[in-house]
Amino acid sequence: MTVRGTITIWAMLAGVALGSLAPQAAWPDDPLRSVEYRQQEIRKMASAMRVISRFLKDEGASVADVGASAETIHTIALELVRGLFPEGTAIGVGRSGARPEIWQQWDLFKEQATNLAVAAGRLTAAAAGGDAEAVRGPIRAVGQACAACHELFRQKVP
Amino acid sequence: MSVPAGVRTLAGLAALTLLALPALLLLSGPAVTASRPEPRAERVSRGQYVFDAAGCLGCHTDEVHGGQPLAGGRALRTSYGLFYTPNISPDPIYGIGNWSDAQFIRALRHGVSADGTSLLPAFPYPAYTLMDDGDILDLKAYLMTRKPVAQPNRPHELRDPFTLRLLMPSWNLMFLKSGPLDTNPRRSAQWNRGQYLVRALTHCGECHTPRTWTGALDESRAFAGNPASNDGEIATNITPDPDTGIGKWSEADLLVLLEIGLKPDGDMVVGSMAEVVRNTTSHLTLADRKAIVTYLRAVPPVRSEPPPAAK
């Protein structure tokens, strides 16, 4: 890993630790609007993953695009436990697919969200190195962090 | 994978068990001589690849409860009750440490355990039977290098275990098409490799092909998805049908899914397929992933009604 990559990854890890001290975004306090806002943010993560997918498929996305996408995912991952999942926004509110286990097992949810933030930080660092092969492993780790959380806490809403 | 579902005519099939006895006697001592001159390290290395491709680790490890690798004990929920996977570590008492090459081949080829009892097709021997002897023995060579775990097998919690075991010889006689798999000379090497991977090693059909009332795979709808797959999951249609299958997916879409688990819509696969990606397809060579895609894109398209919902 390059010096720049090492610095970036520590910056990202520090971001995870300091996330709770950062200024709070203007999260909606109405449950329905909270769900809509959350889904808008999560759609941004899915869009970022689609860019990463285009990179993997050699369909025009560059390593730098992967890095930018990873930063988007990292930023939103930090938001997950800070304000994107207020109580009272489980399945039943709008099109929410958030299982009640999120709040019943909040520490585990927080751990999963942190795993995603760390994995996205590592991917950002790897992409900063510019090596197309070196990002494949970190991409897989980001994907696994997404899937691990979905497995436990998401109900797919048609 | 899932086990046979919905067997209703147990009594009728039980009568056929008698017919199967001669076949069982034949199977009790297969004339397998395994003299392979290759260095052991090469066999072990190839065996590790077979081990990953066949997905042995996931089922034979109770990962959720912190179980040791290959010590078994993972619960598989089926319509017959709970199966607990057995210990396949090289422990001589509780695992397969004392199994001969012939016994190991017989288990995978014919579904018969070292002690002569019928295995149940929660173990996907109807797919593994298609493996060639070399791969089976390489797999065994690798398993013997794993850490032995002295953990006894947990008894299954089945509704009628005695009848089930009694029926298996008849079931095998009627439905088991023993391998190894034949090469199709009219198809490319890549297609043939794909067929071998999909049909034998990675056993995709065990989840993605629906079953008949006997519990056998319904080959007329091969890979068309199974709305009642293992652990209550929906296995999707992976035939090239454009509306309900993977007909609109590009080769690159499928390769990314097999390598990373990432779908074209930016979502990740979850459930059993996530495990398959983690333990199996992500470990395959790119050439083998391409072979799988080549084969699947060439199977007959089958429309599934209603389309299994994507996970």
Tab-separated table of C-alpha atoms in Angstrom:
chain	number	residue	atom	x	y	z
A	1	MET	CA	0.000	0.000	0.000
A	2	THR	CA	1.243	3.482	-0.838
A	3	VAL	CA	1.904	6.152	1.790
A	4	ARG	CA	-1.086	8.045	0.456
A	5	GLY	CA	-3.191	4.920	0.760
A	6	THR	CA	-2.048	4.375	4.339
A	7	ILE	CA	-2.872	7.937	5.267
A	8	THR	CA	-6.248	7.715	3.591
A	9	ILE	CA	-7.208	4.517	5.373
A	10	TRP	CA	-6.305	5.971	8.766
A	11	ALA	CA	-8.268	9.066	7.930
A	12	MET	CA	-11.235	6.877	7.062
A	13	LEU	CA	-10.925	4.793	10.221
A	14	ALA	CA	-10.711	7.974	12.248
A	15	GLY	CA	-13.849	9.095	10.471
A	16	VAL	CA	-15.636	6.044	11.846
A	17	ALA	CA	-14.486	6.833	15.372
A	18	LEU	CA	-15.286	10.501	15.184
A	19	GLY	CA	-18.492	10.111	13.271
A	20	SER	CA	-20.646	10.584	16.338
A	21	LEU	CA	-18.964	13.934	17.057
A	22	ALA	CA	-19.547	15.336	13.580
A	23	PRO	CA	-22.268	17.921	13.034
A	24	GLN	CA	-25.605	16.254	12.605
A	25	ALA	CA	-27.320	16.352	9.239
A	26	ALA	CA	-30.856	17.711	9.147
A	27	TRP	CA	-32.622	14.378	9.476
A	28	PRO	CA	-36.411	14.530	9.249
A	29	ASP	CA	-38.216	13.860	12.540
A	30	ASP	CA	-41.435	12.596	10.968
A	31	PRO	CA	-41.285	8.750	10.634
A	32	LEU	CA	-42.610	8.624	7.069
A	33	ARG	CA	-40.265	11.359	5.897
A	34	SER	CA	-37.425	9.620	7.734
A	35	VAL	CA	-38.059	6.451	5.762
A	36	GLU	CA	-38.182	8.368	2.494
A	37	TYR	CA	-34.969	10.225	3.300
A	38	ARG	CA	-33.247	6.983	4.341
A	39	GLN	CA	-34.252	5.256	1.143
A	40	GLN	CA	-32.996	8.176	-0.884
A	41	GLU	CA	-29.618	7.889	0.840
A	42	ILE	CA	-29.482	4.123	0.428
A	43	ARG	CA	-30.332	4.505	-3.249
A	44	LYS	CA	-27.208	6.680	-3.494
A	45	MET	CA	-25.210	3.753	-2.117
A	46	ALA	CA	-26.802	1.417	-4.685
A	47	SER	CA	-25.910	3.907	-7.432
A	48	ALA	CA	-22.335	3.934	-6.178
A	49	MET	CA	-22.307	0.138	-6.269
A	50	ARG	CA	-23.584	0.245	-9.855
A	51	VAL	CA	-20.602	2.432	-10.783
A	52	ILE	CA	-18.334	-0.122	-9.122
A	53	SER	CA	-20.141	-2.833	-11.066
A	54	ARG	CA	-19.471	-0.941	-14.318
A	55	PHE	CA	-15.778	-0.851	-13.375
A	56	LEU	CA	-15.752	-4.606	-12.785
A	57	LYS	CA	-17.486	-5.172	-16.117
A	58	ASP	CA	-15.057	-2.880	-17.937
A	59	GLU	CA	-17.932	-0.695	-19.036
A	60	GLY	CA	-16.293	2.704	-18.774
A	61	ALA	CA	-15.833	3.325	-15.033
A	62	SER	CA	-12.267	3.961	-13.838
A	63	VAL	CA	-10.419	3.214	-10.612
A	64	ALA	CA	-10.926	6.878	-9.717
A	65	ASP	CA	-14.690	6.394	-10.166
A	66	VAL	CA	-14.464	3.443	-7.796
A	67	GLY	CA	-12.713	5.676	-5.256
A	68	ALA	CA	-15.389	8.368	-5.515
A	69	SER	CA	-18.125	5.742	-5.153
A	70	ALA	CA	-16.397	4.282	-2.112
A	71	GLU	CA	-16.310	7.730	-0.516
A	72	THR	CA	-20.043	8.121	-1.094
A	73	ILE	CA	-20.665	4.746	0.551
A	74	HIS	CA	-18.357	5.641	3.428
A	75	THR	CA	-20.143	8.908	4.107
A	76	ILE	CA	-23.595	7.332	4.091
A	77	ALA	CA	-22.407	4.339	6.134
A	78	LEU	CA	-21.442	6.781	8.891
A	79	GLU	CA	-24.948	8.230	8.756
A	80	LEU	CA	-26.608	4.837	9.210
A	81	VAL	CA	-26.302	4.732	12.985
A	82	ARG	CA	-26.240	8.480	13.542
A	83	GLY	CA	-29.670	9.338	12.250
A	84	LEU	CA	-30.879	7.277	9.321
A	85	PHE	CA	-32.598	4.673	11.483
A	86	PRO	CA	-34.643	6.487	14.143
A	87	GLU	CA	-36.970	4.318	16.214
A	88	GLY	CA	-40.470	4.017	14.824
A	89	THR	CA	-39.375	3.564	11.196
A	90	ALA	CA	-39.588	-0.230	10.895
A	91	ILE	CA	-41.585	-2.256	8.373
A	92	GLY	CA	-45.088	-0.819	8.152
A	93	VAL	CA	-44.035	2.798	7.801
A	94	GLY	CA	-44.227	3.747	4.129
A	95	ARG	CA	-42.148	1.324	2.079
A	96	SER	CA	-39.736	0.615	4.931
A	97	GLY	CA	-37.962	-2.745	4.766
A	98	ALA	CA	-36.201	-2.205	8.108
A	99	ARG	CA	-36.739	-5.208	10.375
A	100	PRO	CA	-37.489	-4.454	14.027
A	101	GLU	CA	-34.356	-6.475	14.914
A	102	ILE	CA	-32.361	-3.337	14.048
A	103	TRP	CA	-33.484	-1.677	17.273
A	104	GLN	CA	-33.660	-4.908	19.274
A	105	GLN	CA	-30.013	-5.636	18.396
A	106	TRP	CA	-28.767	-2.087	18.028
A	107	ASP	CA	-25.176	-2.900	19.028
A	108	LEU	CA	-24.944	-5.557	16.350
A	109	PHE	CA	-26.497	-3.226	13.797
A	110	LYS	CA	-23.993	-0.566	14.765
A	111	GLU	CA	-21.144	-3.050	14.371
A	112	GLN	CA	-22.377	-4.021	10.897
A	113	ALA	CA	-22.688	-0.388	9.848
A	114	THR	CA	-19.174	0.284	11.146
A	115	ASN	CA	-17.892	-2.718	9.178
A	116	LEU	CA	-19.316	-1.158	6.039
A	117	ALA	CA	-17.750	2.220	6.810
A	118	VAL	CA	-14.367	0.591	7.414
A	119	ALA	CA	-14.607	-1.547	4.270
A	120	ALA	CA	-15.589	1.496	2.196
A	121	GLY	CA	-12.666	3.422	3.724
A	122	ARG	CA	-10.284	0.641	2.768
A	123	LEU	CA	-11.655	0.636	-0.761
A	124	THR	CA	-11.146	4.395	-1.009
A	125	ALA	CA	-7.545	3.907	0.083
A	126	ALA	CA	-6.984	1.065	-2.362
A	127	ALA	CA	-8.488	3.075	-5.220
A	128	ALA	CA	-6.183	5.992	-4.367
A	129	GLY	CA	-3.295	3.693	-5.304
A	130	GLY	CA	-4.677	3.533	-8.834
A	131	ASP	CA	-4.145	-0.214	-9.269
A	132	ALA	CA	-7.142	-1.826	-10.951
A	133	GLU	CA	-6.324	-5.287	-9.602
A	134	ALA	CA	-5.741	-4.085	-6.026
A	135	VAL	CA	-9.323	-2.864	-5.630
A	136	ARG	CA	-11.044	-6.168	-6.369
A	137	GLY	CA	-10.529	-7.612	-2.877
A	138	PRO	CA	-11.698	-4.427	-1.093
A	139	ILE	CA	-14.723	-4.267	-3.434
A	140	ARG	CA	-15.624	-7.788	-2.360
A	141	ALA	CA	-15.315	-6.753	1.296
A	142	VAL	CA	-17.677	-3.811	0.763
A	143	GLY	CA	-20.153	-6.117	-0.932
A	144	GLN	CA	-19.931	-8.616	1.907
A	145	ALA	CA	-20.529	-5.868	4.462
A	146	CYS	CA	-23.653	-4.771	2.553
A	147	ALA	CA	-24.907	-8.346	2.294
A	148	ALA	CA	-24.219	-9.188	5.960
A	149	CYS	CA	-26.409	-6.326	7.135
A	150	HIS	CA	-29.171	-7.033	4.597
A	151	GLU	CA	-29.175	-10.665	5.648
A	152	LEU	CA	-29.999	-9.826	9.233
A	153	PHE	CA	-31.868	-6.562	9.096
A	154	ARG	CA	-33.570	-6.018	5.754
A	155	GLN	CA	-36.832	-7.361	4.441
A	156	LYS	CA	-36.978	-6.970	0.710
A	157	VAL	CA	-40.011	-4.847	-0.163
A	158	PRO	CA	-41.375	-5.560	-3.648
B	1	MET	CA	-29.623	-28.011	-0.800
B	2	SER	CA	-33.040	-29.418	-0.142
B	3	VAL	CA	-34.161	-32.958	0.267
B	4	PRO	CA	-36.955	-34.758	-1.534
B	5	ALA	CA	-40.230	-33.079	-0.747
B	6	GLY	CA	-43.749	-34.365	-0.640
B	7	VAL	CA	-43.301	-38.111	-0.845
B	8	ARG	CA	-46.813	-39.435	-0.426
B	9	THR	CA	-46.672	-43.030	-1.563
B	10	LEU	CA	-44.178	-44.333	0.933
B	11	ALA	CA	-45.790	-47.746	1.105
B	12	GLY	CA	-45.586	-48.256	-2.653
B	13	LEU	CA	-42.002	-47.228	-2.793
B	14	ALA	CA	-41.129	-49.343	0.205
B	15	ALA	CA	-42.165	-52.400	-1.770
B	16	LEU	CA	-39.600	-51.481	-4.369
B	17	THR	CA	-36.862	-51.574	-1.777
B	18	LEU	CA	-36.664	-55.321	-2.266
B	19	LEU	CA	-35.889	-54.736	-5.918
B	20	ALA	CA	-32.953	-52.610	-4.968
B	21	LEU	CA	-31.225	-55.206	-2.794
B	22	PRO	CA	-29.191	-56.765	-5.609
B	23	ALA	CA	-28.021	-53.320	-6.642
B	24	LEU	CA	-26.976	-52.607	-3.086
B	25	LEU	CA	-24.948	-55.780	-2.964
B	26	LEU	CA	-23.238	-54.751	-6.165
B	27	LEU	CA	-22.461	-51.389	-4.722
B	28	SER	CA	-21.016	-52.762	-1.529
B	29	GLY	CA	-17.599	-53.398	-3.036
B	30	PRO	CA	-16.777	-51.215	-5.995
B	31	ALA	CA	-13.610	-52.273	-7.721
B	32	VAL	CA	-11.801	-48.997	-7.416
B	33	THR	CA	-8.075	-49.032	-7.463
B	34	ALA	CA	-6.541	-45.709	-6.820
B	35	SER	CA	-2.973	-45.668	-7.866
B	36	ARG	CA	-2.175	-42.098	-8.712
B	37	PRO	CA	1.470	-41.375	-9.282
B	38	GLU	CA	1.288	-37.592	-8.891
B	39	PRO	CA	3.063	-35.965	-5.961
B	40	ARG	CA	0.785	-35.674	-2.965
B	41	ALA	CA	1.135	-31.886	-2.738
B	42	GLU	CA	-0.317	-31.485	-6.217
B	43	ARG	CA	-3.260	-33.724	-5.398
B	44	VAL	CA	-3.923	-31.786	-2.210
B	45	SER	CA	-3.757	-28.487	-4.068
B	46	ARG	CA	-6.174	-29.707	-6.746
B	47	GLY	CA	-8.339	-31.174	-4.005
B	48	GLN	CA	-8.625	-27.797	-2.319
B	49	TYR	CA	-9.966	-26.354	-5.559
B	50	VAL	CA	-12.487	-29.199	-5.845
B	51	PHE	CA	-13.408	-28.662	-2.184
B	52	ASP	CA	-14.179	-24.988	-2.828
B	53	ALA	CA	-16.017	-25.700	-6.073
B	54	ALA	CA	-18.154	-28.378	-4.418
B	55	GLY	CA	-19.006	-26.083	-1.509
B	56	CYS	CA	-18.172	-28.651	1.197
B	57	LEU	CA	-17.211	-26.134	3.871
B	58	GLY	CA	-20.522	-24.305	4.228
B	59	CYS	CA	-22.755	-27.290	4.870
B	60	HIS	CA	-20.282	-29.249	6.974
B	61	THR	CA	-19.512	-26.382	9.341
B	62	ASP	CA	-21.870	-25.017	11.983
B	63	GLU	CA	-20.573	-21.515	11.443
B	64	VAL	CA	-23.505	-19.769	13.107
B	65	HIS	CA	-22.732	-21.470	16.423
B	66	GLY	CA	-18.963	-21.176	16.131
B	67	GLY	CA	-18.448	-24.789	15.090
B	68	GLN	CA	-15.083	-26.006	13.927
B	69	PRO	CA	-14.507	-26.368	10.183
B	70	LEU	CA	-15.809	-29.649	8.742
B	71	ALA	CA	-16.987	-30.944	12.138
B	72	GLY	CA	-20.594	-30.884	10.871
B	73	GLY	CA	-23.607	-30.098	13.024
B	74	ARG	CA	-25.134	-27.448	10.788
B	75	ALA	CA	-28.914	-27.749	10.795
B	76	LEU	CA	-30.610	-27.993	7.410
B	77	ARG	CA	-34.342	-27.355	7.643
B	78	THR	CA	-36.272	-29.533	5.216
B	79	SER	CA	-39.808	-30.796	4.760
B	80	TYR	CA	-38.724	-34.037	6.468
B	81	GLY	CA	-37.431	-32.300	9.546
B	82	LEU	CA	-33.984	-31.183	10.605
B	83	PHE	CA	-30.862	-32.734	9.167
B	84	TYR	CA	-27.610	-32.166	10.984
B	85	THR	CA	-24.654	-32.393	8.646
B	86	PRO	CA	-22.012	-34.973	9.569
B	87	ASN	CA	-18.404	-34.581	10.576
B	88	ILE	CA	-16.159	-34.943	7.498
B	89	SER	CA	-12.944	-33.936	9.227
B	90	PRO	CA	-10.208	-36.632	9.213
B	91	ASP	CA	-10.955	-37.698	12.781
B	92	PRO	CA	-10.706	-41.519	12.716
B	93	ILE	CA	-13.657	-42.071	15.073
B	94	TYR	CA	-16.115	-39.255	14.449
B	95	GLY	CA	-15.029	-38.142	10.997
B	96	ILE	CA	-13.923	-39.889	7.821
B	97	GLY	CA	-10.302	-40.460	8.790
B	98	ASN	CA	-10.587	-44.215	8.365
B	99	TRP	CA	-12.517	-44.209	5.122
B	100	SER	CA	-10.827	-45.963	2.215
B	101	ASP	CA	-10.660	-44.387	-1.228
B	102	ALA	CA	-13.259	-46.890	-2.425
B	103	GLN	CA	-15.627	-46.025	0.411
B	104	PHE	CA	-15.244	-42.325	-0.264
B	105	ILE	CA	-15.949	-42.770	-3.970
B	106	ARG	CA	-18.964	-44.950	-3.167
B	107	ALA	CA	-20.405	-42.268	-0.894
B	108	LEU	CA	-20.190	-39.580	-3.556
B	109	ARG	CA	-21.033	-41.820	-6.512
B	110	HIS	CA	-23.814	-43.922	-4.990
B	111	GLY	CA	-24.908	-42.286	-1.749
B	112	VAL	CA	-23.773	-45.122	0.495
B	113	SER	CA	-21.846	-44.481	3.700
B	114	ALA	CA	-18.709	-46.348	4.744
B	115	ASP	CA	-20.793	-48.608	7.008
B	116	GLY	CA	-23.130	-49.507	4.132
B	117	THR	CA	-26.100	-47.412	5.217
B	118	SER	CA	-27.857	-45.202	2.715
B	119	LEU	CA	-27.040	-41.536	2.816
B	120	LEU	CA	-29.900	-39.119	2.488
B	121	PRO	CA	-29.935	-36.680	-0.422
B	122	ALA	CA	-29.694	-33.663	1.836
B	123	PHE	CA	-26.124	-34.610	0.884
B	124	PRO	CA	-26.088	-33.760	-2.833
B	125	TYR	CA	-24.673	-37.054	-4.091
B	126	PRO	CA	-27.116	-36.994	-7.064
B	127	ALA	CA	-24.821	-34.187	-8.302
B	128	TYR	CA	-21.492	-35.401	-6.919
B	129	THR	CA	-22.053	-38.758	-8.604
B	130	LEU	CA	-21.140	-36.971	-11.829
B	131	MET	CA	-17.630	-36.115	-10.581
B	132	ASP	CA	-14.740	-38.055	-12.028
B	133	ASP	CA	-12.673	-40.358	-9.846
B	134	GLY	CA	-9.615	-38.118	-10.038
B	135	ASP	CA	-11.449	-35.146	-8.577
B	136	ILE	CA	-13.052	-37.280	-5.877
B	137	LEU	CA	-9.698	-38.677	-4.780
B	138	ASP	CA	-8.027	-35.273	-4.922
B	139	LEU	CA	-10.833	-33.973	-2.709
B	140	LYS	CA	-10.231	-36.785	-0.250
B	141	ALA	CA	-6.488	-36.069	-0.251
B	142	TYR	CA	-7.239	-32.465	0.689
B	143	LEU	CA	-9.779	-33.383	3.372
B	144	MET	CA	-7.182	-35.633	5.001
B	145	THR	CA	-4.921	-32.597	5.481
B	146	ARG	CA	-7.578	-30.748	7.498
B	147	LYS	CA	-7.659	-30.630	11.272
B	148	PRO	CA	-9.364	-33.675	12.795
B	149	VAL	CA	-12.192	-32.749	15.134
B	150	ALA	CA	-13.396	-35.299	17.686
B	151	GLN	CA	-17.009	-34.250	17.605
B	152	PRO	CA	-19.765	-36.858	17.383
B	153	ASN	CA	-22.473	-36.470	14.794
B	154	ARG	CA	-25.724	-35.027	16.033
B	155	PRO	CA	-28.715	-37.282	15.266
B	156	HIS	CA	-31.139	-35.913	12.699
B	157	GLU	CA	-34.566	-34.848	13.892
B	158	LEU	CA	-36.623	-36.378	11.105
B	159	ARG	CA	-40.263	-37.285	11.143
B	160	ASP	CA	-39.767	-40.879	9.991
B	161	PRO	CA	-36.076	-41.609	9.733
B	162	PHE	CA	-36.442	-45.398	9.525
B	163	THR	CA	-38.769	-45.296	6.513
B	164	LEU	CA	-36.679	-42.659	4.844
B	165	ARG	CA	-33.507	-44.746	5.069
B	166	LEU	CA	-35.444	-47.818	3.933
B	167	LEU	CA	-36.710	-46.007	0.867
B	168	MET	CA	-33.401	-44.644	-0.306
B	169	PRO	CA	-32.203	-47.740	-2.224
B	170	SER	CA	-35.437	-47.741	-4.250
B	171	TRP	CA	-35.198	-44.021	-4.749
B	172	ASN	CA	-31.617	-44.341	-5.938
B	173	LEU	CA	-32.593	-47.136	-8.306
B	174	MET	CA	-35.327	-45.045	-9.861
B	175	PHE	CA	-33.825	-41.572	-9.856
B	176	LEU	CA	-30.054	-41.652	-9.357
B	177	LYS	CA	-28.206	-41.385	-12.650
B	178	SER	CA	-24.748	-42.458	-11.622
B	179	GLY	CA	-21.748	-40.729	-13.119
B	180	PRO	CA	-19.180	-39.816	-14.051
B	181	LEU	CA	-20.499	-37.239	-16.474
B	182	ASP	CA	-19.976	-37.864	-20.183
B	183	THR	CA	-18.311	-35.247	-22.340
B	184	ASN	CA	-20.432	-33.970	-25.218
B	185	PRO	CA	-18.119	-34.007	-28.279
B	186	ARG	CA	-20.438	-31.707	-30.241
B	187	ARG	CA	-19.963	-28.920	-27.708
B	188	SER	CA	-16.943	-26.752	-26.949
B	189	ALA	CA	-14.431	-27.531	-24.218
B	190	GLN	CA	-15.690	-24.463	-22.350
B	191	TRP	CA	-19.309	-25.670	-22.475
B	192	ASN	CA	-18.262	-29.127	-21.288
B	193	ARG	CA	-16.264	-27.667	-18.412
B	194	GLY	CA	-19.274	-25.523	-17.551
B	195	GLN	CA	-21.554	-28.536	-17.603
B	196	TYR	CA	-19.220	-30.376	-15.254
B	197	LEU	CA	-18.991	-27.425	-12.862
B	198	VAL	CA	-22.727	-26.670	-12.868
B	199	ARG	CA	-24.030	-30.240	-12.845
B	200	ALA	CA	-21.424	-32.007	-10.716
B	201	LEU	CA	-19.287	-29.743	-8.568
B	202	THR	CA	-21.202	-26.576	-7.769
B	203	HIS	CA	-24.518	-28.508	-7.945
B	204	CYS	CA	-26.546	-25.413	-8.944
B	205	GLY	CA	-29.598	-27.518	-9.792
B	206	GLU	CA	-29.959	-28.795	-6.240
B	207	CYS	CA	-31.426	-25.401	-5.358
B	208	HIS	CA	-32.341	-23.861	-8.713
B	209	THR	CA	-34.207	-26.822	-10.239
B	210	PRO	CA	-37.694	-27.575	-8.914
B	211	ARG	CA	-38.465	-31.050	-7.622
B	212	THR	CA	-41.135	-33.557	-8.501
B	213	TRP	CA	-43.370	-35.148	-5.868
B	214	THR	CA	-40.729	-37.869	-5.441
B	215	GLY	CA	-38.129	-35.329	-4.431
B	216	ALA	CA	-36.073	-35.915	-7.586
B	217	LEU	CA	-35.066	-32.933	-9.701
B	218	ASP	CA	-37.604	-32.067	-12.413
B	219	GLU	CA	-35.182	-32.041	-15.350
B	220	SER	CA	-37.890	-30.834	-17.730
B	221	ARG	CA	-37.649	-27.538	-15.871
B	222	ALA	CA	-33.917	-27.634	-15.144
B	223	PHE	CA	-32.663	-24.420	-13.484
B	224	ALA	CA	-36.106	-22.757	-13.737
B	225	GLY	CA	-36.038	-21.826	-10.065
B	226	ASN	CA	-37.512	-23.414	-6.975
B	227	PRO	CA	-39.991	-21.434	-4.888
B	228	ALA	CA	-39.571	-23.967	-2.066
B	229	SER	CA	-35.820	-24.332	-1.827
B	230	ASN	CA	-33.781	-25.059	1.270
B	231	ASP	CA	-34.458	-23.193	4.481
B	232	GLY	CA	-37.628	-21.761	2.942
B	233	GLU	CA	-35.737	-19.693	0.396
B	234	ILE	CA	-36.793	-18.912	-3.158
B	235	ALA	CA	-34.158	-20.039	-5.646
B	236	THR	CA	-34.356	-17.908	-8.784
B	237	ASN	CA	-34.738	-18.961	-12.394
B	238	ILE	CA	-31.235	-19.129	-13.916
B	239	THR	CA	-32.265	-20.277	-17.398
B	240	PRO	CA	-31.899	-17.779	-20.284
B	241	ASP	CA	-35.627	-16.951	-20.246
B	242	PRO	CA	-35.668	-13.168	-20.866
B	243	ASP	CA	-38.546	-12.328	-18.521
B	244	THR	CA	-38.237	-14.696	-15.595
B	245	GLY	CA	-34.645	-15.904	-15.950
B	246	ILE	CA	-31.250	-14.412	-16.734
B	247	GLY	CA	-31.881	-13.826	-20.448
B	248	LYS	CA	-31.344	-10.092	-20.135
B	249	TRP	CA	-28.154	-10.397	-18.101
B	250	SER	CA	-24.882	-9.909	-19.961
B	251	GLU	CA	-21.975	-12.294	-19.565
B	252	ALA	CA	-20.219	-9.575	-17.543
B	253	ASP	CA	-23.268	-9.199	-15.250
B	254	LEU	CA	-23.134	-12.904	-14.462
B	255	LEU	CA	-19.367	-12.932	-13.986
B	256	VAL	CA	-19.560	-10.057	-11.480
B	257	LEU	CA	-22.322	-11.813	-9.579
B	258	LEU	CA	-20.285	-15.012	-9.368
B	259	GLU	CA	-17.121	-13.168	-8.320
B	260	ILE	CA	-18.470	-10.535	-5.938
B	261	GLY	CA	-22.179	-11.268	-5.403
B	262	LEU	CA	-23.090	-7.883	-6.879
B	263	LYS	CA	-26.207	-7.709	-9.040
B	264	PRO	CA	-26.631	-5.270	-11.944
B	265	ASP	CA	-29.047	-3.139	-9.887
B	266	GLY	CA	-26.328	-2.421	-7.313
B	267	ASP	CA	-27.786	-4.781	-4.704
B	268	MET	CA	-25.983	-7.793	-3.260
B	269	VAL	CA	-27.158	-11.377	-3.230
B	270	VAL	CA	-28.109	-12.625	0.220
B	271	GLY	CA	-28.959	-15.966	1.805
B	272	SER	CA	-27.643	-19.218	0.371
B	273	MET	CA	-26.349	-17.589	-2.789
B	274	ALA	CA	-24.238	-15.175	-0.770
B	275	GLU	CA	-22.704	-18.226	0.887
B	276	VAL	CA	-22.147	-19.852	-2.503
B	277	VAL	CA	-20.335	-16.743	-3.742
B	278	ARG	CA	-18.271	-16.496	-0.549
B	279	ASN	CA	-17.272	-20.165	-0.338
B	280	THR	CA	-17.322	-21.271	-3.936
B	281	THR	CA	-17.669	-19.086	-7.000
B	282	SER	CA	-15.371	-16.294	-5.807
B	283	HIS	CA	-12.633	-18.937	-5.418
B	284	LEU	CA	-12.935	-20.286	-8.942
B	285	THR	CA	-10.656	-19.224	-11.751
B	286	LEU	CA	-12.018	-16.677	-14.197
B	287	ALA	CA	-11.918	-19.401	-16.864
B	288	ASP	CA	-14.182	-21.598	-14.726
B	289	ARG	CA	-16.600	-18.753	-13.971
B	290	LYS	CA	-16.777	-18.111	-17.715
B	291	ALA	CA	-17.425	-21.801	-18.314
B	292	ILE	CA	-20.333	-21.732	-15.842
B	293	VAL	CA	-21.816	-18.705	-17.579
B	294	THR	CA	-21.360	-20.287	-21.016
B	295	TYR	CA	-23.192	-23.411	-19.906
B	296	LEU	CA	-26.044	-21.630	-18.151
B	297	ARG	CA	-26.630	-19.284	-21.076
B	298	ALA	CA	-26.994	-22.344	-23.310
B	299	VAL	CA	-29.524	-24.353	-21.263
B	300	PRO	CA	-33.096	-24.338	-22.625
B	301	PRO	CA	-34.949	-21.214	-21.478
B	302	VAL	CA	-37.859	-22.056	-19.191
B	303	ARG	CA	-40.456	-19.548	-18.134
B	304	SER	CA	-41.338	-19.774	-14.459
B	305	GLU	CA	-44.859	-18.957	-13.330
B	306	PRO	CA	-45.076	-16.988	-11.194
B	307	PRO	CA	-41.543	-15.591	-11.491
B	308	PRO	CA	-39.618	-16.226	-8.298
B	309	ALA	CA	-38.971	-12.857	-6.703
B	310	ALA	CA	-35.350	-11.740	-6.812
B	311	LYS	CA	-33.607	-11.694	-3.465
